[in-house]
Structures are given as C-alpha cells and as structure tokens.
Coordinates of C-alpha atoms and ligand atoms in Angstrom, one line a residue:
M473 CA -10.0 19.1 -0.4
Y474 CA -7.7 17.4 -2.3
T475 CA -7.0 18.6 -6.3
T476 CA -5.1 15.3 -7.3
L477 CA -6.5 13.1 -5.6
L478 CA -9.7 11.2 -6.0
F479 CA -10.9 11.1 -2.1
D480 CA -14.1 9.5 -1.5
V481 CA -15.6 7.2 1.3
A482 CA -18.1 4.6 1.0
D483 CA -19.2 1.7 4.0
G484 CA -16.4 2.4 6.0
I485 CA -14.5 1.8 2.8
A486 CA -11.9 5.3 2.1
R487 CA -11.1 4.9 -2.1
V488 CA -7.9 7.4 -2.9
T489 CA -7.3 7.9 -6.6
V490 CA -4.5 8.7 -8.0
N491 CA -5.6 11.6 -10.8
R492 CA -2.3 13.2 -13.1
P493 CA -4.3 10.1 -16.1
D494 CA -1.9 12.8 -18.9
K495 CA 0.6 11.7 -17.2
L496 CA 0.1 8.3 -15.9
N497 CA -0.6 9.7 -12.4
A498 CA 3.7 10.8 -11.6
L499 CA 3.9 11.3 -8.5
N500 CA 4.7 14.8 -8.1
A501 CA 5.3 17.0 -4.6
E502 CA 1.9 17.1 -4.9
V503 CA 0.3 14.0 -4.9
I504 CA 3.0 13.1 -2.7
R505 CA 1.4 15.8 0.0
E506 CA -1.9 15.4 -1.3
L507 CA -1.5 11.2 -0.7
G508 CA 0.1 11.9 3.1
E509 CA -2.7 14.1 4.0
A510 CA -4.6 11.2 2.5
A511 CA -3.1 8.5 5.2
A512 CA -2.9 10.6 7.8
E513 CA -6.6 10.7 7.5
I514 CA -7.7 7.0 7.0
E515 CA -5.3 6.9 10.1
R516 CA -7.7 9.3 12.3
N517 CA -11.8 9.3 10.8
A518 CA -12.7 5.6 13.1
E519 CA -15.5 6.0 9.9
I520 CA -12.7 4.9 7.6
R521 CA -12.4 0.7 9.0
G522 CA -9.6 0.3 5.6
A523 CA -8.9 2.1 2.1
I524 CA -7.9 1.2 -1.6
L525 CA -4.8 2.8 -3.5
T526 CA -5.4 2.7 -6.8
G527 CA -4.4 4.6 -10.3
A528 CA -6.8 6.7 -12.5
G529 CA -6.9 5.9 -16.0
P530 CA -6.8 2.9 -18.3
K531 CA -2.8 2.5 -18.2
A532 CA -1.7 3.4 -15.4
F533 CA -1.7 2.9 -11.2
V534 CA 1.3 5.3 -11.0
A535 CA 4.8 5.3 -13.5
G536 CA 6.8 7.1 -11.3
A537 CA 8.1 10.0 -9.3
D538 CA 7.7 12.4 -11.8
I539 CA 10.7 13.0 -13.9
S540 CA 10.3 16.6 -15.4
E541 CA 10.8 17.6 -11.3
I542 CA 13.7 15.0 -11.8
T543 CA 15.6 16.4 -13.3
K544 CA 15.4 20.5 -11.6
Q545 CA 16.9 18.5 -8.6
D546 CA 20.4 18.6 -6.4
P547 CA 21.0 16.8 -3.1
V548 CA 19.7 19.1 -0.7
S549 CA 16.1 19.0 -2.6
G550 CA 16.7 15.2 -3.7
R551 CA 17.1 14.4 -0.8
A552 CA 14.0 16.0 1.1
R553 CA 11.8 14.4 -1.9
A554 CA 13.0 11.2 -0.6
L555 CA 12.4 11.6 2.5
N556 CA 8.7 13.3 1.8
G557 CA 7.8 10.3 -0.3
Q558 CA 9.3 7.7 2.1
A559 CA 7.6 9.6 5.3
A560 CA 4.0 9.8 3.1
M561 CA 4.2 6.0 1.7
R562 CA 5.3 4.7 5.0
R563 CA 2.3 7.0 6.5
F564 CA 0.0 4.1 4.5
E565 CA 1.9 1.1 5.9
R566 CA 2.1 2.2 9.6
C567 CA -1.3 4.0 10.1
G568 CA -3.3 1.2 11.3
K569 CA -5.7 -0.1 9.1
P570 CA -5.7 -2.9 5.9
V571 CA -4.4 -0.5 2.9
I572 CA -4.5 -2.2 -0.7
A573 CA -3.4 -1.3 -3.4
A574 CA -5.5 -1.6 -6.5
V575 CA -2.6 -1.8 -9.4
N576 CA -4.8 -1.5 -12.2
G577 CA -1.2 -0.5 -15.2
F578 CA 2.1 0.9 -14.6
A579 CA 3.4 0.6 -11.2
L580 CA 6.6 1.4 -11.9
G581 CA 10.0 3.5 -9.9
G582 CA 7.8 5.7 -7.1
G583 CA 4.0 3.8 -7.8
C584 CA 5.6 0.7 -7.1
E585 CA 7.0 1.9 -4.0
L586 CA 4.0 2.8 -2.9
A587 CA 2.1 -0.1 -4.2
M588 CA 4.5 -2.3 -1.3
A589 CA 3.8 -0.1 1.1
C590 CA 0.1 -0.5 1.5
H591 CA -0.3 -4.0 2.8
I592 CA -1.8 -6.2 0.2
R593 CA -1.5 -5.8 -4.0
I594 CA -4.2 -7.0 -5.8
A595 CA -3.5 -6.6 -9.8
S596 CA -5.6 -6.7 -13.2
E597 CA -3.8 -8.7 -15.8
N598 CA -2.1 -5.4 -17.6
A599 CA -0.8 -4.2 -14.7
K600 CA 3.4 -4.6 -14.5
F601 CA 5.9 -3.5 -12.7
G602 CA 9.6 -2.6 -11.7
Q603 CA 11.9 -0.1 -11.0
P604 CA 13.7 1.5 -13.4
E605 CA 15.6 4.3 -12.5
A606 CA 18.5 3.3 -12.3
K607 CA 18.0 4.1 -16.7
L608 CA 17.8 7.6 -15.3
G609 CA 20.8 7.7 -13.9
I610 CA 19.0 7.9 -10.3
G611 CA 18.1 5.0 -7.7
P612 CA 15.0 4.8 -5.6
G613 CA 14.4 7.6 -3.6
Y614 CA 10.7 5.8 -2.3
G615 CA 11.6 2.3 -0.7
G616 CA 12.6 0.2 -3.9
T617 CA 16.0 -1.0 -2.1
V618 CA 14.5 -1.3 1.0
R619 CA 11.3 -3.1 0.7
L620 CA 11.7 -4.7 -2.2
P621 CA 14.3 -7.8 -1.1
R622 CA 12.1 -7.7 1.4
L623 CA 9.4 -8.5 0.0
V624 CA 10.7 -11.2 -3.2
G625 CA 13.8 -11.5 -1.1
R626 CA 17.7 -10.1 -2.1
G627 CA 18.5 -12.2 -5.6
R628 CA 15.5 -10.6 -7.6
A629 CA 15.2 -7.5 -6.1
L630 CA 18.7 -6.9 -6.8
E631 CA 17.8 -7.9 -10.7
L632 CA 14.2 -5.7 -10.5
L633 CA 16.6 -2.8 -9.5
L634 CA 20.3 -3.4 -11.9
T635 CA 18.2 -4.4 -14.8
G636 CA 15.4 -1.9 -14.5
A637 CA 13.5 -4.6 -16.4
M638 CA 9.5 -4.1 -16.3
I639 CA 8.0 -7.4 -14.8
D640 CA 4.6 -8.4 -16.0
A641 CA 1.2 -9.3 -13.2
Q642 CA 2.0 -13.0 -14.3
E643 CA 6.0 -12.5 -13.4
A644 CA 5.3 -10.2 -9.9
Y645 CA 2.4 -13.0 -8.6
R646 CA 4.9 -15.5 -9.0
I647 CA 7.4 -13.3 -7.1
G648 CA 5.2 -12.8 -5.0
L649 CA 5.3 -9.2 -5.3
V650 CA 1.6 -9.3 -5.3
N651 CA -0.8 -11.5 -3.3
R652 CA -3.0 -11.4 -6.3
V653 CA -4.3 -11.4 -10.2
V654 CA -7.9 -10.4 -11.2
P655 CA -9.9 -9.1 -14.3
A656 CA -8.9 -6.2 -15.4
D657 CA -12.7 -5.6 -14.8
T658 CA -13.3 -7.1 -11.1
L659 CA -10.3 -5.0 -10.0
I660 CA -12.0 -2.8 -8.0
T661 CA -15.1 -5.1 -6.4
E662 CA -11.9 -7.9 -5.9
C663 CA -10.9 -5.2 -3.5
E664 CA -14.0 -4.3 -2.2
A665 CA -14.5 -8.1 -1.6
M666 CA -11.3 -8.8 0.5
L667 CA -11.3 -5.2 2.5
K668 CA -14.7 -6.5 3.9
T669 CA -13.6 -10.4 4.7
I670 CA -10.7 -8.2 6.4
L671 CA -13.2 -6.2 7.7
A672 CA -15.8 -8.3 9.1
N673 CA -12.5 -9.4 11.8
G674 CA -12.4 -8.2 14.9
P675 CA -11.1 -4.5 14.4
L676 CA -8.4 -4.9 16.9
A677 CA -7.4 -8.2 15.8
V678 CA -6.5 -7.3 12.2
R679 CA -4.8 -3.7 13.3
T680 CA -2.5 -5.5 15.6
C681 CA -1.7 -8.2 13.2
L682 CA -0.7 -4.6 10.8
E683 CA 0.9 -3.6 13.5
S684 CA 3.4 -6.8 14.7
V685 CA 3.8 -7.8 10.9
T686 CA 4.7 -4.6 10.2
A687 CA 6.7 -3.4 12.5
G688 CA 8.1 -6.7 14.2
A689 CA 9.4 -7.0 10.8
D690 CA 12.6 -5.0 11.3
M691 CA 13.3 -6.2 14.7
S692 CA 16.0 -9.9 16.1
L693 CA 13.7 -13.2 16.4
D694 CA 13.0 -12.7 20.0
D695 CA 12.0 -9.3 19.9
A696 CA 9.4 -9.3 17.2
L697 CA 8.0 -12.5 19.4
A698 CA 7.4 -10.2 23.1
F699 CA 6.1 -8.3 20.5
E700 CA 3.7 -9.8 19.5
A701 CA 3.0 -12.0 22.6
N702 CA 2.0 -8.4 24.0
L703 CA -0.2 -8.0 22.0
F704 CA -1.6 -10.7 22.6
G705 CA -2.2 -10.1 25.8
V706 CA -3.6 -6.3 25.2
L707 CA -6.2 -8.2 22.5
S708 CA -6.8 -10.4 25.6
G709 CA -8.3 -7.8 27.7
T710 CA -11.0 -7.0 24.8
E711 CA -14.3 -7.1 24.5
D712 CA -14.1 -8.1 20.8
M713 CA -12.0 -11.5 22.4
R714 CA -14.9 -12.3 24.8
E715 CA -17.2 -11.7 22.1
G716 CA -15.2 -13.9 19.1
T717 CA -14.3 -17.3 21.0
A718 CA -17.5 -16.6 22.8
A719 CA -19.5 -16.3 19.0
F720 CA -17.5 -19.8 17.3
L721 CA -18.2 -22.1 20.8
E722 CA -22.2 -20.5 20.2
K723 CA -22.1 -21.4 17.1
R724 CA -23.5 -18.1 15.9
A725 CA -22.0 -15.1 13.8
A726 CA -20.0 -13.0 16.2
A727 CA -20.7 -9.2 16.3
F728 CA -17.2 -6.9 17.8
K729 CA -17.0 -3.8 18.1
G730 CA -13.6 -3.0 18.1
K731 CA -13.1 -2.8 22.0
Ligands
COA972 N1 6.9 11.2 -14.7 C1 6.6 12.1 -15.6 N2 5.7 12.1 -16.7 C2 6.1 11.3 -17.2 C3 6.0 9.6 -16.2 C4 6.9 9.7 -15.1 N3 7.9 9.7 -13.9 N4 5.3 9.2 -17.3 C5 4.8 8.7 -17.5 N5 5.0 10.1 -17.8 C6 4.2 11.1 -18.8 C7 5.0 11.5 -20.4 O1 5.8 12.0 -20.5 C8 3.7 11.9 -21.5 O2 3.0 12.9 -20.7 P1 3.6 13.8 -22.6 O3 2.1 13.6 -22.6 O4 3.1 15.8 -21.7 O5 4.3 13.7 -23.5 C9 2.3 10.8 -20.3 O6 2.9 10.8 -19.7 C10 2.5 9.4 -21.3 O7 3.2 8.6 -21.3 P2 4.8 8.2 -22.9 O8 5.2 7.7 -22.5 O9 3.7 8.8 -24.2 O10 2.6 6.8 -22.5 P3 3.7 5.8 -23.4 O11 3.2 4.4 -22.9 O12 4.1 5.3 -24.3 O13 4.6 4.6 -22.3 C11 5.4 3.9 -19.8 C12 4.4 3.9 -21.1 C13 5.3 3.7 -18.4 C14 6.8 3.0 -20.3 C15 6.2 5.5 -19.9 O14 5.4 6.5 -19.6 C16 8.0 5.3 -19.1 O15 8.9 5.1 -19.7 N6 8.0 6.1 -18.3 C17 8.7 6.6 -17.2 C18 8.7 5.4 -16.4 C19 10.1 5.1 -15.6 O16 10.6 5.9 -15.6 N7 9.7 6.3 -13.1 C20 10.5 6.1 -12.7 C21 10.7 7.4 -12.4 S1 11.9 7.6 -11.2

C-alpha cells in the first residue's frame, strides 16, 4: 500500500500519481521510497505494459525535493538522499517498459529530474520547468546535471542550472526537454494514446529499444553499435519478429505475443 502515491492499473497501463498536492507534490523521503517501490512493481508485474507518471492537483507535477527535509541534512544524509532519489528514478528508467511523464504543472528541481528519468515527457500548456537548486545554495542531486545536458545540450543545460530560471512548456518543447505540449484537459488521454500506440508494437522490440537507448547512451559509439546488433540478433529469434514481418507481407495486423 502506498501513502504518498496513487497507483492504479487499467488496460495494462499503470498510473502513478505523486499525491501531496498541498505541498505541490514535493518529494520527501517517503515519496522517494514509494516511487522506488512503484517502479519495481511496474518492472515485475507482467500485467503492466507501460506507465504514466503524474502529480496530483492542478498546479504541480512535482515542485522539487522537500525543502523542509533538505534544510536539516548534513553531508552524510545529503549524500544518502541523493543516492536514494537517483536509485528510484533510475529504476523507472530501467524498468523495461515505456514510462511517460504527464507533466501537469510545476516540474522543478527533483520534479524536473523525475520527468527526465521517464522515457517520454508530455507537458500540459501550464507546465513550468526548472532546476532552481542553486537559488537554495544546493545543487541538483537526482541526476539534473547528468540528464539535462544529455537531453538539451550542455549550453542550454548550464543556463538552466546556473540561473535557476523557470521556463514554460513551449520553451521546454523548443529546447527538446519535452516531446509534446497539449491542453491540460487532454494531458492524460494524450499520454494514454501515445502509450497505446507503443503497446500495439512488438513488446520485445519496444523493450530492446528502451534498453539500447538507455544503455547505449553511456557507451562508446562502437560498443553501442555492437550492443544494438546483439539485440537485433536476439529479436531475430523471436516469434514476434516472424509474426510482425509475416503480417506485413500478408497485409494484415500483427498479433504479437511478447515471445
Ligand atoms: N518543498 C517543500 N514544500 C514545498 C515545495 C518544496 N520543494 N514546493 C512547494 N512547497 C509547499 C510550500 O511551502 C507551501 O506549503 P505551505 O502551504 O504549508 O506554506 C505549498 O507547497 C504551496 O506552495 P507555495 O509556495 O505557496 O505556492 P506558489 O504557487 O506561491 O509557488 C512555487 C509555487 C513552485 C513557485 C514555489 O512553491 C516554489 O518555488 N517551490 C520550491 C521550488 C524549488 O525550489 N524546488 C527545488 C527544491 S531542491
């Protein structure tokens, strides 16, 4: 049972909602612990084929790490906080199933970092992004200095990290931080529609795309290409590849089994 999250599953899609709207869904230690559990559940539950991560209420996705906890930390507990948060977010990134961040408002600090650990980000028109940690005299601890430059390039990342400036959804789209911007009232249905498109494809193919992009990003070009070729070889032994290619040649829809 979760106390800080809402977690439900329908039609193979898990919806995870950070549920502290009175604190703009700030990430305290309990939220981080439960996010790690939710990611593990998504990974191991075969009924779940993809996930949407969002925040409760109309204002915030997640407005950052809980500043009331940060103010009390020392070097040892601060490092532990960063490692715990990083591990929970990495778990979503490596869960093997597509995870879409439905960014419904402020995604600041740890909120922006959580969104970046998801595979795809769809923002509502009222969403706002930023890494304001430097304004608090601290730095990002949940991967902000690592994933942001990988997503938007070093110069733009450093501008956001060093100024602590907040940007709106359109600017986030322009710099490649989000995939799409949609009206707030269609955010979840747009995320579900994209997930359904993904889930209609071969499940093993989807999984290997996630693996290849996530692991390959940290390899040399030659190692990443070799990794991709190996996954391509593995997929070549699957029933799904035979079914997908046969369905194309026979001009019919494929019926994938994930085998
Ligand atoms: N940690 C803890 N509490 C937070 C929080 C955070 N990161 N972000 C918001 N809250 C709390 C506020 O303290 C307030 O609680 P209160 O009602 O008990 O006083 C409540 O959430 C509502 O926030 P409030 O600041 O009143 O809303 P706002 O609309 O005026 O401003 C923000 C919204 C997002 C601009 C502002 O809350 C903010 O700057 N938050 C911190 C963002 C940040 O620096 N994140 C990185 C942390 S490392």
